[in-house]
Amino acid sequence: VFVSSMKLMSQSTEVSSATQVGREFLENTKRAGYANVTVGNFDGRGATPTAPNAVTLFPLAPYPKRDRYSLVVNATTYTATVKTVQVDVYFSTNSKISLVTLIHQ
């Protein structure tokens, strides 16, 4: 029981920390505004992360990584004046949290 409790506490800490990294990314994105969101997929995992857009510099920090957390960002056009930004924050190979926001023009 003790080992299971320790494992659960560790998982809870990872989820909480990954959520903070994802929130920071989305707050930075909202501050940058609609015009600076580049539609596309950006994968911060691995040895060679997808490079940010050369003009808009999207995705912004903490992309591609913060400490041991890797970010995968997917930005799409939702309507003519709204973009969807999803960030997946990986805290292990198969474990992640996902956050999504809408950015209005």
XYZ file of N, CA and C in Angstrom:
315
model
N 0.824 -1.198 0.000
C 0.000 0.000 0.000
C 0.861 1.252 0.000
N 1.942 1.231 0.790
C 2.824 2.394 0.870
C 3.457 2.713 -0.480
N 3.924 1.673 -1.189
C 4.554 1.874 -2.498
C 3.542 2.468 -3.482
N 2.316 1.971 -3.463
C 1.275 2.503 -4.351
C 0.987 3.960 -4.039
N 0.960 4.310 -2.774
C 0.716 5.694 -2.371
C 1.836 6.607 -2.845
N 3.059 6.160 -2.715
C 4.204 6.960 -3.173
C 4.170 7.146 -4.683
N 3.813 6.105 -5.396
C 3.721 6.179 -6.856
C 2.628 7.168 -7.262
N 1.481 7.113 -6.581
C 0.374 8.023 -6.869
C 0.758 9.464 -6.576
N 1.476 9.716 -5.484
C 1.919 11.070 -5.160
C 2.888 11.585 -6.214
N 3.779 10.736 -6.665
C 4.731 11.126 -7.697
C 4.006 11.481 -8.994
N 3.034 10.668 -9.381
C 2.243 10.920 -10.594
C 1.493 12.241 -10.460
N 0.932 12.494 -9.296
C 0.189 13.722 -9.046
C 1.092 14.948 -9.190
N 2.311 14.854 -8.685
C 3.272 15.950 -8.803
C 3.630 16.195 -10.262
N 3.828 15.131 -11.017
C 4.156 15.271 -12.441
C 3.016 15.952 -13.201
N 1.792 15.536 -12.947
C 0.625 16.124 -13.622
C 0.517 17.600 -13.270
N 0.690 17.935 -12.015
C 0.607 19.327 -11.575
C 1.686 20.188 -12.228
N 2.911 19.701 -12.245
C 4.014 20.449 -12.861
C 3.826 20.591 -14.364
N 3.401 19.524 -15.027
C 3.165 19.580 -16.474
C 2.042 20.565 -16.794
N 1.022 20.607 -15.952
C -0.083 21.546 -16.149
C 0.414 22.987 -16.047
N 1.292 23.262 -15.107
C 1.851 24.615 -14.974
C 2.636 25.013 -16.224
N 3.412 24.085 -16.774
C 4.181 24.363 -17.996
C 3.216 24.658 -19.152
N 2.160 23.855 -19.280
C 1.176 24.062 -20.346
C 0.440 25.382 -20.199
N 0.070 25.735 -18.983
C -0.609 27.024 -18.737
C 0.294 28.194 -19.104
N 1.556 28.100 -18.726
C 2.500 29.172 -19.063
C 2.591 29.342 -20.571
N 2.680 28.221 -21.297
C 2.746 28.292 -22.762
C 1.503 28.984 -23.323
N 0.311 28.571 -22.881
C -0.925 29.159 -23.405
C -1.061 30.628 -23.020
N -0.637 31.020 -21.842
C -0.678 32.433 -21.450
C 0.238 33.263 -22.334
N 1.447 32.759 -22.608
C 2.374 33.463 -23.503
C 1.781 33.586 -24.900
N 1.115 32.533 -25.359
C 0.492 32.537 -26.683
C -0.637 33.558 -26.745
N -1.480 33.603 -25.736
C -2.582 34.580 -25.706
C -2.048 36.007 -25.705
N -0.990 36.245 -24.922
C -0.394 37.588 -24.876
C 0.165 37.993 -26.237
N 0.736 37.045 -26.972
C 1.316 37.344 -28.292
C 0.233 37.700 -29.303
N -0.960 37.105 -29.160
C -2.088 37.459 -30.016
C -2.265 36.577 -31.246
N -3.438 36.718 -31.822
C -3.899 35.932 -32.974
C -2.898 35.951 -34.130
N -2.406 37.121 -34.478
C -1.527 37.264 -35.648
C -0.213 36.492 -35.493
N 0.184 36.221 -34.268
C 1.446 35.535 -34.035
C 1.309 34.032 -33.836
N 0.103 33.502 -34.028
C -0.105 32.054 -33.950
C 0.013 31.482 -35.355
N 0.998 30.651 -35.571
C 1.224 30.012 -36.866
C 0.540 28.655 -36.873
N -0.341 28.431 -37.859
C -1.036 27.151 -37.976
C -0.021 26.066 -38.328
N -0.065 24.957 -37.596
C 0.836 23.842 -37.870
C 1.044 22.981 -36.652
N 1.838 21.928 -36.840
C 2.207 21.012 -35.763
C 3.671 21.228 -35.428
N 3.959 21.347 -34.146
C 5.315 21.584 -33.678
C 5.609 20.576 -32.580
N 6.574 19.706 -32.828
C 6.890 18.627 -31.899
C 8.220 18.921 -31.207
N 8.168 19.151 -29.898
C 9.365 19.464 -29.131
C 10.064 18.251 -28.556
N 9.548 17.062 -28.859
C 10.181 15.837 -28.351
C 11.350 15.452 -29.248
N 12.238 14.678 -28.718
C 13.334 14.147 -29.524
C 14.519 15.080 -29.627
N 15.524 14.618 -30.339
C 16.790 15.346 -30.462
C 16.674 16.577 -31.355
N 15.761 16.540 -32.336
C 15.606 17.666 -33.260
C 14.156 18.134 -33.254
N 13.803 19.045 -32.346
C 12.424 19.534 -32.305
C 12.079 20.330 -33.562
N 10.789 20.379 -33.872
C 10.327 21.216 -34.977
C 10.676 22.665 -34.649
N 11.306 23.343 -35.582
C 11.721 24.732 -35.347
C 10.512 25.663 -35.331
N 10.546 26.684 -34.471
C 9.484 27.693 -34.503
C 9.481 28.431 -35.838
N 8.350 29.040 -36.168
C 8.225 29.845 -37.380
C 9.241 30.990 -37.327
N 9.956 31.210 -38.417
C 11.020 32.212 -38.449
C 10.498 33.646 -38.316
N 9.261 33.901 -38.716
C 8.702 35.253 -38.671
C 7.995 35.526 -37.342
N 7.069 34.639 -36.955
C 6.273 34.872 -35.747
C 6.929 34.322 -34.483
N 7.930 33.458 -34.654
C 8.611 32.776 -33.556
C 7.677 31.846 -32.776
N 6.524 31.534 -33.381
C 5.584 30.602 -32.760
C 6.042 29.184 -33.047
N 5.968 28.311 -32.081
C 5.474 28.448 -30.722
C 6.501 29.100 -29.791
N 5.972 29.858 -28.839
C 6.792 30.612 -27.899
C 7.268 29.727 -26.742
N 8.138 30.291 -25.915
C 8.618 29.590 -24.724
C 7.425 29.262 -23.832
N 7.451 28.142 -23.174
C 8.585 27.257 -22.930
C 8.812 26.176 -23.985
N 8.223 26.290 -25.197
C 8.500 25.339 -26.271
C 9.981 25.402 -26.595
N 10.683 24.323 -26.896
C 10.241 22.947 -27.023
C 10.263 22.154 -25.707
N 11.044 22.635 -24.721
C 11.154 21.892 -23.465
C 11.290 22.846 -22.296
N 10.821 22.390 -21.156
C 11.089 23.060 -19.875
C 11.476 21.951 -18.923
N 12.696 22.000 -18.445
C 13.219 20.938 -17.582
C 13.047 19.604 -18.301
N 12.315 18.666 -17.732
C 12.130 17.357 -18.370
C 10.796 17.250 -19.094
N 10.084 18.356 -19.254
C 8.771 18.363 -19.900
C 8.913 18.798 -21.356
N 8.444 17.960 -22.279
C 8.499 18.257 -23.713
C 7.117 18.666 -24.188
N 7.072 19.661 -25.068
C 5.800 20.175 -25.570
C 5.576 19.784 -27.022
N 4.341 19.442 -27.324
C 3.880 19.241 -28.694
C 2.715 20.202 -28.882
N 2.818 21.062 -29.890
C 1.828 22.117 -30.112
C 1.144 21.896 -31.448
N -0.179 22.009 -31.448
C -0.967 21.918 -32.673
C -1.861 23.150 -32.746
N -1.643 23.969 -33.759
C -2.453 25.172 -33.971
C -3.233 25.009 -35.266
N -4.546 25.261 -35.197
C -5.407 25.116 -36.367
C -6.307 26.343 -36.504
N -6.833 26.523 -37.705
C -7.831 27.562 -37.938
C -9.187 26.978 -37.597
N -9.861 27.579 -36.623
C -11.170 27.110 -36.175
C -12.275 27.775 -36.990
N -12.201 29.088 -37.124
C -13.087 29.868 -37.999
C -12.222 30.939 -38.656
N -12.845 31.816 -39.423
C -12.087 32.874 -40.101
C -11.404 33.821 -39.116
N -11.900 33.898 -37.884
C -11.334 34.836 -36.915
C -10.876 34.169 -35.605
N -10.842 32.838 -35.596
C -10.456 32.116 -34.379
C -9.492 30.984 -34.730
N -8.441 30.863 -33.931
C -7.510 29.742 -34.048
C -7.563 28.920 -32.766
N -7.385 27.612 -32.917
C -7.318 26.698 -31.784
C -5.858 26.356 -31.544
N -5.445 26.418 -30.294
C -4.083 26.031 -29.932
C -4.172 24.944 -28.861
N -3.602 23.794 -29.174
C -3.536 22.688 -28.207
C -2.083 22.440 -27.873
N -1.804 22.271 -26.592
C -0.459 21.917 -26.160
C -0.546 20.620 -25.359
N 0.278 19.661 -25.762
C 0.445 18.420 -25.016
C 1.789 18.524 -24.310
N 1.775 18.352 -23.002
C 3.014 18.407 -22.226
C 3.317 16.994 -21.751
N 4.409 16.443 -22.266
C 4.810 15.075 -21.934
C 5.722 15.094 -20.716
N 5.415 14.232 -19.740
C 6.291 14.083 -18.582
C 6.909 12.695 -18.542
N 6.603 11.871 -19.528
C 7.304 10.619 -19.800
C 6.949 10.246 -21.233
N 7.493 9.180 -21.735
C 7.263 8.798 -23.123
C 5.784 8.640 -23.453
N 5.021 8.061 -22.536
C 3.609 7.784 -22.805
C 2.643 8.552 -21.921
N 3.129 9.476 -21.119
C 2.260 10.215 -20.200
C 2.293 11.699 -20.525
N 1.101 12.290 -20.642
C 1.018 13.698 -20.992
C -0.264 14.293 -20.421
N -0.282 15.624 -20.405
C -1.517 16.360 -20.161
C -1.766 17.183 -21.420
N -3.024 17.508 -21.686
C -3.376 18.309 -22.864
C -4.219 19.490 -22.429
N -3.896 20.659 -22.958
C -4.672 21.870 -22.726
C -4.973 22.505 -24.074
N -6.160 23.104 -24.184
C -6.586 23.729 -25.447
C -7.162 25.101 -25.140
N -6.914 26.057 -26.040
C -7.530 27.370 -25.933
C -7.885 27.882 -27.315
N -8.762 28.863 -27.350
C -9.119 29.553 -28.592
C -8.513 30.949 -28.539
N -7.930 31.383 -29.651
C -7.359 32.713 -29.768
C -8.191 33.478 -30.800
N -8.790 34.590 -30.378
C -9.646 35.376 -31.259
C -8.862 36.512 -31.902
N -9.252 36.859 -33.119
C -8.595 37.944 -33.850
C -8.954 39.266 -33.248
